């Protein structure tokens, strides 16, 4: 398991523990660990192979360090599997819907019998969701919109339709943000696959916040899924998700490669880096002996 998968597992554990009513400090411990892992410039598997002490990382204690080791070694976590078994099979999928926190999911389960997204859709359709005390019509409508979006994520768009949507989006951002230096498409659209799941954009600009604010305020945006310091995700009225990352010039090449190569290609690149005693991620290439990170302003130099 890579860092992203391990961090996601800890976030899911935190959510399930909150549904169980566990103590807040236990829940927060897993959330802190997930945040630490998301920010690491080096893969945890590489750190363990170098016999680095994970407990030196912020928010990583003995118990969580051992769980990381288990996930790296076995690609699974027995504790997580046991925890999931305490809940209905489809409850995790319900919890992944934006706007549905663990406490609300627990209420839907216990009070409405909602255990999967099909049950959630039924509760929306027959009005039980909006009649749930302390929920209301506005929240129910937002949940319905998010569920519709989640289902649309499983549908891929032909590239012939996605390409002009992307072109119009880039043109709109450049018009609003003249300080954009580079903005290019990544992912399946850049690989010219026949169908596109979502549109990934990688950008450099003098004022990242301005670019991200511009994206979320575009008139074609139906919903804002995330809006941070360096990235934002939106869902367009065109029924496709846009993920935009704004990075410093020196990180552009590594990030573009990271979001352009398919899974198998990226695995092969990381394996090649390991053979050279290097670690590769979206920030650049790290020398495992010295810890020095080489950064790349363009993709060609990285290769």
Short mmCIF file of N, CA and C in Angstrom, two decimals, residues 67-179:
data_model
loop_
_atom_site.label_atom_id
_atom_site.label_comp_id
_atom_site.label_asym_id
_atom_site.label_seq_id
_atom_site.Cartn_x
_atom_site.Cartn_y
_atom_site.Cartn_z
N UNK A 67 0.71 -0.60 12.74
CA UNK A 67 -0.34 -0.77 11.72
C UNK A 67 0.18 -0.39 10.34
N UNK A 68 1.00 0.65 10.28
CA UNK A 68 1.60 1.03 9.00
C UNK A 68 2.47 -0.11 8.47
N UNK A 69 3.27 -0.69 9.34
CA UNK A 69 4.12 -1.80 8.95
C UNK A 69 3.31 -2.96 8.40
N UNK A 70 2.19 -3.26 9.04
CA UNK A 70 1.33 -4.35 8.57
C UNK A 70 0.76 -4.05 7.19
N UNK A 71 0.34 -2.81 6.97
CA UNK A 71 -0.22 -2.46 5.66
C UNK A 71 0.83 -2.49 4.56
N UNK A 72 2.03 -2.03 4.87
CA UNK A 72 3.11 -2.06 3.88
C UNK A 72 3.47 -3.50 3.53
N UNK A 73 3.49 -4.37 4.54
CA UNK A 73 3.91 -5.77 4.33
C UNK A 73 2.83 -6.62 3.68
N UNK A 74 1.56 -6.39 4.04
CA UNK A 74 0.49 -7.31 3.63
C UNK A 74 -0.57 -6.68 2.74
N UNK A 75 -0.49 -5.37 2.51
CA UNK A 75 -1.51 -4.66 1.74
C UNK A 75 -2.89 -4.73 2.38
N UNK A 76 -2.94 -4.96 3.67
CA UNK A 76 -4.21 -5.00 4.38
C UNK A 76 -3.96 -4.68 5.85
N UNK A 77 -5.04 -4.53 6.62
CA UNK A 77 -4.93 -4.25 8.04
C UNK A 77 -6.03 -5.01 8.76
N UNK A 78 -5.63 -5.97 9.59
CA UNK A 78 -6.59 -6.83 10.27
C UNK A 78 -7.53 -6.02 11.15
N UNK A 79 -7.01 -5.02 11.84
CA UNK A 79 -7.84 -4.19 12.72
C UNK A 79 -8.94 -3.49 11.92
N UNK A 80 -8.59 -2.97 10.76
CA UNK A 80 -9.57 -2.28 9.91
C UNK A 80 -10.63 -3.26 9.41
N UNK A 81 -10.21 -4.45 9.03
CA UNK A 81 -11.16 -5.46 8.57
C UNK A 81 -12.14 -5.84 9.68
N UNK A 82 -11.64 -5.99 10.90
CA UNK A 82 -12.51 -6.32 12.04
C UNK A 82 -13.49 -5.19 12.32
N UNK A 83 -13.00 -3.98 12.22
CA UNK A 83 -13.85 -2.81 12.49
C UNK A 83 -14.97 -2.71 11.45
N UNK A 84 -14.63 -2.90 10.18
CA UNK A 84 -15.65 -2.84 9.12
C UNK A 84 -16.71 -3.91 9.30
N UNK A 85 -16.30 -5.07 9.84
CA UNK A 85 -17.24 -6.18 10.02
C UNK A 85 -18.32 -5.87 11.05
N UNK A 86 -18.13 -4.84 11.85
CA UNK A 86 -19.13 -4.45 12.86
C UNK A 86 -20.28 -3.65 12.25
N UNK A 87 -20.16 -3.30 10.97
CA UNK A 87 -21.15 -2.45 10.32
C UNK A 87 -21.69 -3.14 9.06
N UNK A 88 -22.85 -2.71 8.57
CA UNK A 88 -23.36 -3.27 7.32
C UNK A 88 -22.37 -3.07 6.17
N UNK A 89 -22.40 -3.98 5.22
CA UNK A 89 -21.41 -3.99 4.14
C UNK A 89 -21.33 -2.68 3.37
N UNK A 90 -22.47 -2.04 3.12
CA UNK A 90 -22.47 -0.85 2.27
C UNK A 90 -22.30 0.46 2.99
N UNK A 91 -22.08 0.41 4.31
CA UNK A 91 -22.06 1.65 5.08
C UNK A 91 -20.86 2.53 4.74
N UNK A 92 -19.73 1.91 4.37
CA UNK A 92 -18.54 2.70 4.02
C UNK A 92 -18.80 3.54 2.78
N UNK A 93 -19.53 2.98 1.83
CA UNK A 93 -19.83 3.73 0.61
C UNK A 93 -20.72 4.93 0.92
N UNK A 94 -21.65 4.77 1.86
CA UNK A 94 -22.50 5.89 2.27
C UNK A 94 -21.65 6.97 2.92
N UNK A 95 -20.67 6.55 3.73
CA UNK A 95 -19.85 7.51 4.46
C UNK A 95 -18.93 8.30 3.54
N UNK A 96 -18.69 7.81 2.33
CA UNK A 96 -17.82 8.52 1.39
C UNK A 96 -18.53 9.67 0.68
N UNK A 97 -19.83 9.79 0.85
CA UNK A 97 -20.57 10.86 0.18
C UNK A 97 -20.33 12.18 0.90
N UNK A 98 -19.82 13.21 0.20
CA UNK A 98 -19.57 14.50 0.84
C UNK A 98 -20.81 15.04 1.54
N UNK A 99 -20.61 15.59 2.73
CA UNK A 99 -21.72 16.13 3.50
C UNK A 99 -22.33 15.16 4.47
N UNK A 100 -21.96 13.88 4.35
CA UNK A 100 -22.48 12.87 5.27
C UNK A 100 -21.37 12.47 6.24
N UNK A 101 -21.36 13.07 7.40
CA UNK A 101 -20.39 12.71 8.42
C UNK A 101 -20.78 11.42 9.12
N UNK A 102 -19.87 10.84 9.89
CA UNK A 102 -20.14 9.57 10.57
C UNK A 102 -21.38 9.59 11.46
N UNK A 103 -21.61 10.68 12.17
CA UNK A 103 -22.77 10.74 13.06
C UNK A 103 -24.08 10.73 12.28
N UNK A 104 -24.10 11.44 11.15
CA UNK A 104 -25.31 11.44 10.32
C UNK A 104 -25.53 10.07 9.70
N UNK A 105 -24.46 9.43 9.24
CA UNK A 105 -24.57 8.09 8.66
C UNK A 105 -25.12 7.12 9.69
N UNK A 106 -24.67 7.25 10.93
CA UNK A 106 -25.17 6.38 12.00
C UNK A 106 -26.68 6.60 12.20
N UNK A 107 -27.12 7.85 12.17
CA UNK A 107 -28.55 8.14 12.31
C UNK A 107 -29.35 7.54 11.15
N UNK A 108 -28.83 7.69 9.94
CA UNK A 108 -29.52 7.14 8.78
C UNK A 108 -29.66 5.62 8.89
N UNK A 109 -28.63 5.00 9.41
CA UNK A 109 -28.63 3.55 9.58
C UNK A 109 -29.63 3.12 10.65
N UNK A 110 -29.54 3.71 11.82
CA UNK A 110 -30.35 3.26 12.95
C UNK A 110 -31.80 3.74 12.89
N UNK A 111 -32.02 4.94 12.32
CA UNK A 111 -33.38 5.50 12.33
C UNK A 111 -34.14 5.25 11.03
N UNK A 112 -33.41 5.13 9.91
CA UNK A 112 -34.08 4.93 8.62
C UNK A 112 -33.74 3.59 7.98
N UNK A 113 -32.82 2.86 8.58
CA UNK A 113 -32.43 1.57 8.01
C UNK A 113 -31.58 1.68 6.76
N UNK A 114 -30.94 2.84 6.55
CA UNK A 114 -30.08 3.04 5.38
C UNK A 114 -28.73 2.38 5.61
N UNK A 115 -28.40 1.38 4.80
CA UNK A 115 -27.12 0.68 4.96
C UNK A 115 -26.27 0.71 3.69
N UNK A 116 -26.80 1.28 2.60
CA UNK A 116 -26.02 1.41 1.37
C UNK A 116 -26.61 2.56 0.55
N UNK A 117 -25.98 2.86 -0.58
CA UNK A 117 -26.44 4.02 -1.35
C UNK A 117 -27.80 3.77 -2.00
N UNK A 118 -28.15 2.51 -2.23
CA UNK A 118 -29.48 2.22 -2.76
C UNK A 118 -30.55 2.55 -1.72
N UNK A 119 -30.27 2.20 -0.47
CA UNK A 119 -31.19 2.54 0.61
C UNK A 119 -31.27 4.04 0.82
N UNK A 120 -30.14 4.73 0.62
CA UNK A 120 -30.13 6.18 0.75
C UNK A 120 -30.99 6.82 -0.34
N UNK A 121 -30.85 6.32 -1.56
CA UNK A 121 -31.66 6.85 -2.66
C UNK A 121 -33.14 6.63 -2.39
N UNK A 122 -33.49 5.48 -1.84
CA UNK A 122 -34.89 5.19 -1.52
C UNK A 122 -35.42 6.16 -0.47
N UNK A 123 -34.57 6.46 0.53
CA UNK A 123 -34.98 7.39 1.59
C UNK A 123 -35.16 8.81 1.05
N UNK A 124 -34.37 9.16 0.03
CA UNK A 124 -34.53 10.46 -0.63
C UNK A 124 -35.84 10.49 -1.42
N UNK A 125 -36.07 9.43 -2.19
CA UNK A 125 -37.22 9.39 -3.09
C UNK A 125 -38.55 9.39 -2.34
N UNK A 126 -38.62 8.69 -1.21
CA UNK A 126 -39.91 8.60 -0.50
C UNK A 126 -40.09 9.67 0.58
N UNK A 127 -39.10 10.60 0.69
CA UNK A 127 -39.25 11.72 1.60
C UNK A 127 -38.84 11.46 3.03
N UNK A 128 -38.39 10.24 3.34
CA UNK A 128 -37.99 9.95 4.72
C UNK A 128 -36.76 10.74 5.14
N UNK A 129 -35.86 11.00 4.19
CA UNK A 129 -34.63 11.69 4.53
C UNK A 129 -34.91 13.12 5.01
N UNK A 130 -35.68 13.87 4.23
CA UNK A 130 -35.92 15.27 4.60
C UNK A 130 -36.82 15.40 5.83
N UNK A 131 -37.55 14.33 6.18
CA UNK A 131 -38.40 14.38 7.37
C UNK A 131 -37.66 13.95 8.64
N UNK A 132 -36.40 13.54 8.49
CA UNK A 132 -35.63 13.13 9.66
C UNK A 132 -35.39 14.34 10.56
N UNK A 133 -35.70 14.25 11.84
CA UNK A 133 -35.52 15.39 12.75
C UNK A 133 -34.09 15.94 12.70
N UNK A 134 -33.99 17.27 12.72
CA UNK A 134 -32.73 18.02 12.75
C UNK A 134 -31.94 17.89 11.44
N UNK A 135 -32.58 17.40 10.40
CA UNK A 135 -31.91 17.32 9.09
C UNK A 135 -32.46 18.41 8.16
N UNK A 136 -33.72 18.30 7.77
CA UNK A 136 -34.34 19.36 6.99
C UNK A 136 -34.20 19.21 5.49
N UNK A 137 -35.00 20.00 4.77
CA UNK A 137 -35.06 19.88 3.31
C UNK A 137 -33.77 20.32 2.63
N UNK A 138 -33.15 21.39 3.14
CA UNK A 138 -31.94 21.91 2.51
C UNK A 138 -30.81 20.89 2.57
N UNK A 139 -30.59 20.30 3.74
CA UNK A 139 -29.54 19.29 3.88
C UNK A 139 -29.87 18.06 3.06
N UNK A 140 -31.13 17.66 3.05
CA UNK A 140 -31.55 16.49 2.27
C UNK A 140 -31.30 16.73 0.78
N UNK A 141 -31.57 17.95 0.32
CA UNK A 141 -31.34 18.28 -1.09
C UNK A 141 -29.85 18.23 -1.43
N UNK A 142 -29.01 18.70 -0.51
CA UNK A 142 -27.57 18.65 -0.73
C UNK A 142 -27.07 17.21 -0.79
N UNK A 143 -27.58 16.36 0.11
CA UNK A 143 -27.20 14.94 0.10
C UNK A 143 -27.63 14.29 -1.21
N UNK A 144 -28.83 14.62 -1.67
CA UNK A 144 -29.31 14.06 -2.94
C UNK A 144 -28.41 14.48 -4.10
N UNK A 145 -27.97 15.73 -4.09
CA UNK A 145 -27.07 16.22 -5.15
C UNK A 145 -25.73 15.50 -5.10
N UNK A 146 -25.20 15.31 -3.90
CA UNK A 146 -23.91 14.63 -3.76
C UNK A 146 -24.02 13.16 -4.18
N UNK A 147 -25.14 12.53 -3.87
CA UNK A 147 -25.33 11.13 -4.28
C UNK A 147 -25.40 11.02 -5.80
N UNK A 148 -26.09 11.95 -6.42
CA UNK A 148 -26.16 11.97 -7.88
C UNK A 148 -24.77 12.13 -8.48
N UNK A 149 -23.98 13.01 -7.88
CA UNK A 149 -22.61 13.22 -8.35
C UNK A 149 -21.78 11.95 -8.20
N UNK A 150 -21.90 11.29 -7.05
CA UNK A 150 -21.11 10.08 -6.81
C UNK A 150 -21.42 9.02 -7.85
N UNK A 151 -22.69 8.87 -8.16
CA UNK A 151 -23.06 7.87 -9.15
C UNK A 151 -22.54 8.24 -10.53
N UNK A 152 -22.50 9.52 -10.83
CA UNK A 152 -22.00 9.95 -12.14
C UNK A 152 -20.51 9.71 -12.28
N UNK A 153 -19.80 9.62 -11.12
CA UNK A 153 -18.35 9.38 -11.17
C UNK A 153 -18.03 8.03 -11.80
N UNK A 154 -18.97 7.09 -11.71
CA UNK A 154 -18.74 5.77 -12.28
C UNK A 154 -18.91 5.76 -13.79
N UNK A 155 -19.39 6.88 -14.35
CA UNK A 155 -19.59 6.98 -15.79
C UNK A 155 -18.45 7.78 -16.40
N UNK A 156 -17.91 7.29 -17.50
CA UNK A 156 -16.81 7.97 -18.15
C UNK A 156 -17.32 8.69 -19.39
N UNK A 157 -16.70 9.82 -19.66
CA UNK A 157 -17.12 10.69 -20.76
C UNK A 157 -16.22 10.46 -21.98
N UNK A 158 -16.77 10.40 -23.19
CA UNK A 158 -15.93 10.27 -24.38
C UNK A 158 -14.96 11.45 -24.47
N UNK A 159 -13.74 11.18 -24.92
CA UNK A 159 -12.73 12.24 -24.98
C UNK A 159 -13.17 13.37 -25.92
N UNK A 160 -13.93 13.04 -26.95
CA UNK A 160 -14.38 14.06 -27.89
C UNK A 160 -15.27 15.09 -27.20
N UNK A 161 -15.94 14.69 -26.12
CA UNK A 161 -16.76 15.64 -25.37
C UNK A 161 -15.94 16.32 -24.28
N UNK A 162 -15.03 15.58 -23.65
CA UNK A 162 -14.25 16.13 -22.54
C UNK A 162 -13.25 17.19 -23.01
N UNK A 163 -12.67 17.00 -24.20
CA UNK A 163 -11.63 17.91 -24.68
C UNK A 163 -12.11 19.36 -24.79
N UNK A 164 -13.24 19.63 -25.46
CA UNK A 164 -13.68 21.03 -25.54
C UNK A 164 -14.08 21.62 -24.19
N UNK A 165 -14.60 20.79 -23.28
CA UNK A 165 -14.92 21.28 -21.93
C UNK A 165 -13.65 21.76 -21.25
N UNK A 166 -12.59 20.96 -21.38
CA UNK A 166 -11.30 21.32 -20.77
C UNK A 166 -10.74 22.59 -21.41
N UNK A 167 -10.82 22.69 -22.73
CA UNK A 167 -10.30 23.87 -23.43
C UNK A 167 -11.01 25.14 -22.97
N UNK A 168 -12.34 25.06 -22.85
CA UNK A 168 -13.10 26.23 -22.40
C UNK A 168 -12.75 26.60 -20.97
N UNK A 169 -12.53 25.59 -20.14
CA UNK A 169 -12.19 25.84 -18.74
C UNK A 169 -10.84 26.53 -18.62
N UNK A 170 -9.85 26.03 -19.36
CA UNK A 170 -8.51 26.64 -19.32
C UNK A 170 -8.58 28.09 -19.82
N UNK A 171 -9.33 28.32 -20.89
CA UNK A 171 -9.46 29.68 -21.43
C UNK A 171 -10.11 30.61 -20.41
N UNK A 172 -11.11 30.11 -19.70
CA UNK A 172 -11.79 30.94 -18.69
C UNK A 172 -10.86 31.27 -17.53
N UNK A 173 -10.04 30.30 -17.12
CA UNK A 173 -9.10 30.55 -16.02
C UNK A 173 -8.01 31.53 -16.44
N UNK A 174 -7.52 31.39 -17.66
CA UNK A 174 -6.48 32.32 -18.14
C UNK A 174 -7.04 33.75 -18.25
N UNK A 175 -8.29 33.86 -18.63
CA UNK A 175 -8.90 35.19 -18.74
C UNK A 175 -9.03 35.83 -17.36
N UNK A 176 -9.42 35.04 -16.37
CA UNK A 176 -9.59 35.57 -15.01
C UNK A 176 -8.26 35.77 -14.30
N UNK A 177 -7.24 34.98 -14.69
CA UNK A 177 -5.96 34.99 -13.96
C UNK A 177 -4.80 35.16 -14.94
N UNK A 178 -4.47 36.37 -15.33
CA UNK A 178 -3.36 36.60 -16.26
C UNK A 178 -2.01 36.16 -15.71
N UNK A 179 -1.92 35.96 -14.37
CA UNK A 179 -0.64 35.57 -13.78
C UNK A 179 -0.36 34.08 -13.92
#
